[in-house]
mmCIF file of C-alpha atoms in Angstrom:
data_model
loop_
_atom_site.group_PDB
_atom_site.id
_atom_site.type_symbol
_atom_site.label_atom_id
_atom_site.label_comp_id
_atom_site.label_asym_id
_atom_site.label_seq_id
_atom_site.Cartn_x
_atom_site.Cartn_y
_atom_site.Cartn_z
ATOM 1 C CA MET F 1 124.839 -14.736 -100.673
ATOM 2 C CA ILE F 2 124.417 -18.433 -99.936
ATOM 3 C CA GLY F 3 127.312 -20.535 -101.169
ATOM 4 C CA ASP F 4 129.772 -17.674 -101.274
ATOM 5 C CA PHE F 5 133.139 -18.028 -99.624
ATOM 6 C CA ARG F 6 133.180 -15.676 -96.653
ATOM 7 C CA LYS F 7 136.765 -14.514 -96.103
ATOM 8 C CA ASP F 8 135.713 -12.750 -92.900
ATOM 9 C CA LEU F 9 134.800 -16.125 -91.362
ATOM 10 C CA GLU F 10 138.071 -17.833 -92.292
ATOM 11 C CA PRO F 11 139.952 -17.102 -89.013
ATOM 12 C CA GLU F 12 137.123 -18.463 -86.853
ATOM 13 C CA VAL F 13 136.717 -21.557 -89.029
ATOM 14 C CA GLU F 14 140.468 -22.209 -88.898
ATOM 15 C CA ARG F 15 140.421 -21.955 -85.078
ATOM 16 C CA THR F 16 137.449 -24.322 -84.937
ATOM 17 C CA GLU F 17 139.135 -26.802 -87.268
ATOM 18 C CA ALA F 18 142.293 -26.703 -85.138
ATOM 19 C CA LEU F 19 140.260 -27.451 -81.991
ATOM 20 C CA ILE F 20 138.446 -30.319 -83.707
ATOM 21 C CA LEU F 21 141.712 -31.757 -84.970
ATOM 22 C CA GLU F 22 143.244 -31.483 -81.501
ATOM 23 C CA MET F 23 140.357 -33.508 -80.026
ATOM 24 C CA VAL F 24 140.468 -36.075 -82.828
ATOM 25 C CA ARG F 25 144.244 -36.553 -82.664
ATOM 26 C CA LYS F 26 144.028 -37.547 -79.009
ATOM 27 C CA ILE F 27 142.317 -40.683 -80.324
ATOM 28 C CA VAL F 28 143.919 -41.059 -83.783
ATOM 29 C CA PRO F 29 147.190 -39.071 -83.945
ATOM 30 C CA SER F 30 147.490 -39.351 -87.733
ATOM 31 C CA ALA F 31 143.962 -38.105 -88.521
ATOM 32 C CA ARG F 32 143.523 -35.078 -90.736
ATOM 33 C CA LEU F 33 140.694 -32.692 -91.455
ATOM 34 C CA GLU F 34 139.439 -31.738 -94.907
ATOM 35 C CA ARG F 35 137.112 -28.753 -95.278
ATOM 36 C CA ILE F 36 134.130 -29.383 -97.539
ATOM 37 C CA GLY F 37 132.184 -26.700 -99.313
ATOM 38 C CA PRO F 38 132.045 -22.951 -98.958
ATOM 39 C CA ILE F 39 132.122 -21.068 -95.698
ATOM 40 C CA ASP F 40 128.790 -19.370 -95.209
ATOM 41 C CA PHE F 41 126.871 -19.091 -91.957
ATOM 42 C CA ASP F 42 123.531 -17.818 -93.167
ATOM 43 C CA PRO F 43 122.422 -20.614 -93.134
ATOM 44 C CA PRO F 44 125.415 -22.668 -91.879
ATOM 45 C CA THR F 45 127.018 -24.646 -94.674
ATOM 46 C CA TRP F 46 130.558 -25.236 -93.448
ATOM 47 C CA SER F 47 131.410 -28.893 -92.949
ATOM 48 C CA CYS F 48 134.453 -31.107 -92.808
ATOM 49 C CA TRP F 49 135.584 -34.682 -93.209
ATOM 50 C CA ILE F 50 137.763 -36.184 -90.532
ATOM 51 C CA VAL F 51 139.997 -38.579 -92.418
ATOM 52 C CA THR F 52 141.833 -41.616 -91.056
ATOM 53 C CA SER F 53 144.055 -44.217 -92.717
ATOM 54 C CA THR F 54 142.082 -47.285 -91.637
ATOM 55 C CA ASP F 55 138.523 -48.346 -90.964
ATOM 56 C CA ALA F 56 139.542 -49.309 -87.413
ATOM 57 C CA GLU F 57 140.747 -45.751 -86.756
ATOM 58 C CA ARG F 58 137.564 -44.302 -88.259
ATOM 59 C CA ASN F 59 135.487 -46.624 -86.093
ATOM 60 C CA ALA F 60 137.412 -45.550 -82.992
ATOM 61 C CA LEU F 61 136.391 -41.948 -83.700
ATOM 62 C CA THR F 62 132.836 -42.814 -84.676
ATOM 63 C CA ASN F 63 132.341 -44.832 -81.486
ATOM 64 C CA ASP F 64 133.955 -42.338 -79.105
ATOM 65 C CA THR F 65 130.991 -41.000 -77.128
ATOM 66 C CA ASP F 66 132.880 -38.099 -75.564
ATOM 67 C CA LEU F 67 134.200 -36.881 -78.915
ATOM 68 C CA ASN F 68 130.802 -37.097 -80.556
ATOM 69 C CA GLN F 69 129.127 -35.243 -77.694
ATOM 70 C CA ARG F 70 131.704 -32.470 -78.014
ATOM 71 C CA LEU F 71 131.187 -32.269 -81.773
ATOM 72 C CA ALA F 72 127.423 -32.193 -81.223
ATOM 73 C CA LEU F 73 127.889 -28.991 -79.213
ATOM 74 C CA ALA F 74 128.987 -27.339 -82.431
ATOM 75 C CA THR F 75 125.468 -27.742 -83.817
ATOM 76 C CA LYS F 76 124.241 -25.522 -80.986
ATOM 77 C CA MET F 77 126.689 -22.897 -82.229
ATOM 78 C CA GLY F 78 125.190 -22.940 -85.720
ATOM 79 C CA PHE F 79 127.018 -25.755 -87.469
ATOM 80 C CA SER F 80 125.073 -28.234 -89.553
ATOM 81 C CA PRO F 81 124.167 -31.462 -87.703
ATOM 82 C CA ASP F 82 125.926 -33.417 -90.454
ATOM 83 C CA GLY F 83 128.868 -31.017 -90.511
ATOM 84 C CA PHE F 84 131.363 -33.629 -89.347
ATOM 85 C CA THR F 85 131.871 -36.853 -91.270
ATOM 86 C CA PHE F 86 134.379 -39.576 -90.415
ATOM 87 C CA GLN F 87 135.893 -41.482 -93.344
ATOM 88 C CA SER F 88 138.904 -43.691 -93.896
ATOM 89 C CA GLU F 89 141.298 -43.915 -96.810
ATOM 90 C CA GLU F 90 140.810 -47.686 -96.593
ATOM 91 C CA THR F 91 137.071 -47.392 -97.337
ATOM 92 C CA VAL F 92 137.580 -44.892 -100.149
ATOM 93 C CA VAL F 93 140.095 -47.179 -101.850
ATOM 94 C CA ARG F 94 137.969 -50.293 -101.347
ATOM 95 C CA ASP F 95 134.459 -48.949 -102.008
ATOM 96 C CA TYR F 96 134.972 -45.890 -104.206
ATOM 97 C CA GLU F 97 137.914 -46.860 -106.414
ATOM 98 C CA GLY F 98 140.072 -44.414 -104.472
ATOM 99 C CA SER F 99 137.927 -41.435 -105.481
ATOM 100 C CA TRP F 100 137.038 -38.972 -102.734
ATOM 101 C CA PHE F 101 134.694 -37.332 -105.238
ATOM 102 C CA TYR F 102 132.620 -40.537 -105.447
ATOM 103 C CA ALA F 103 132.826 -41.069 -101.690
ATOM 104 C CA MET F 104 131.337 -37.632 -101.075
ATOM 105 C CA ARG F 105 128.376 -38.125 -103.378
#
């Protein structure tokens, strides 16, 4: 059922998240990954936010062509084209009163 949490997909998603985080941390060592939404691949609905402390760090990730090309490959494997979002704590505090809920809307 769409929107259900698929426990059987959890190991593969965790491996994928670890690979993404490994790539991201080569550029911003303190970055973290936050999973958004349920895990369901029919259709794909898994997505994540890649979170940095500062706007400058977020921009470094956003502007890294190699990283973004590698993440784009994930869409060919069934991930949503907007499955990866870069955001900084700095922006959330400044523009969304510190609320990740508002930032995600």
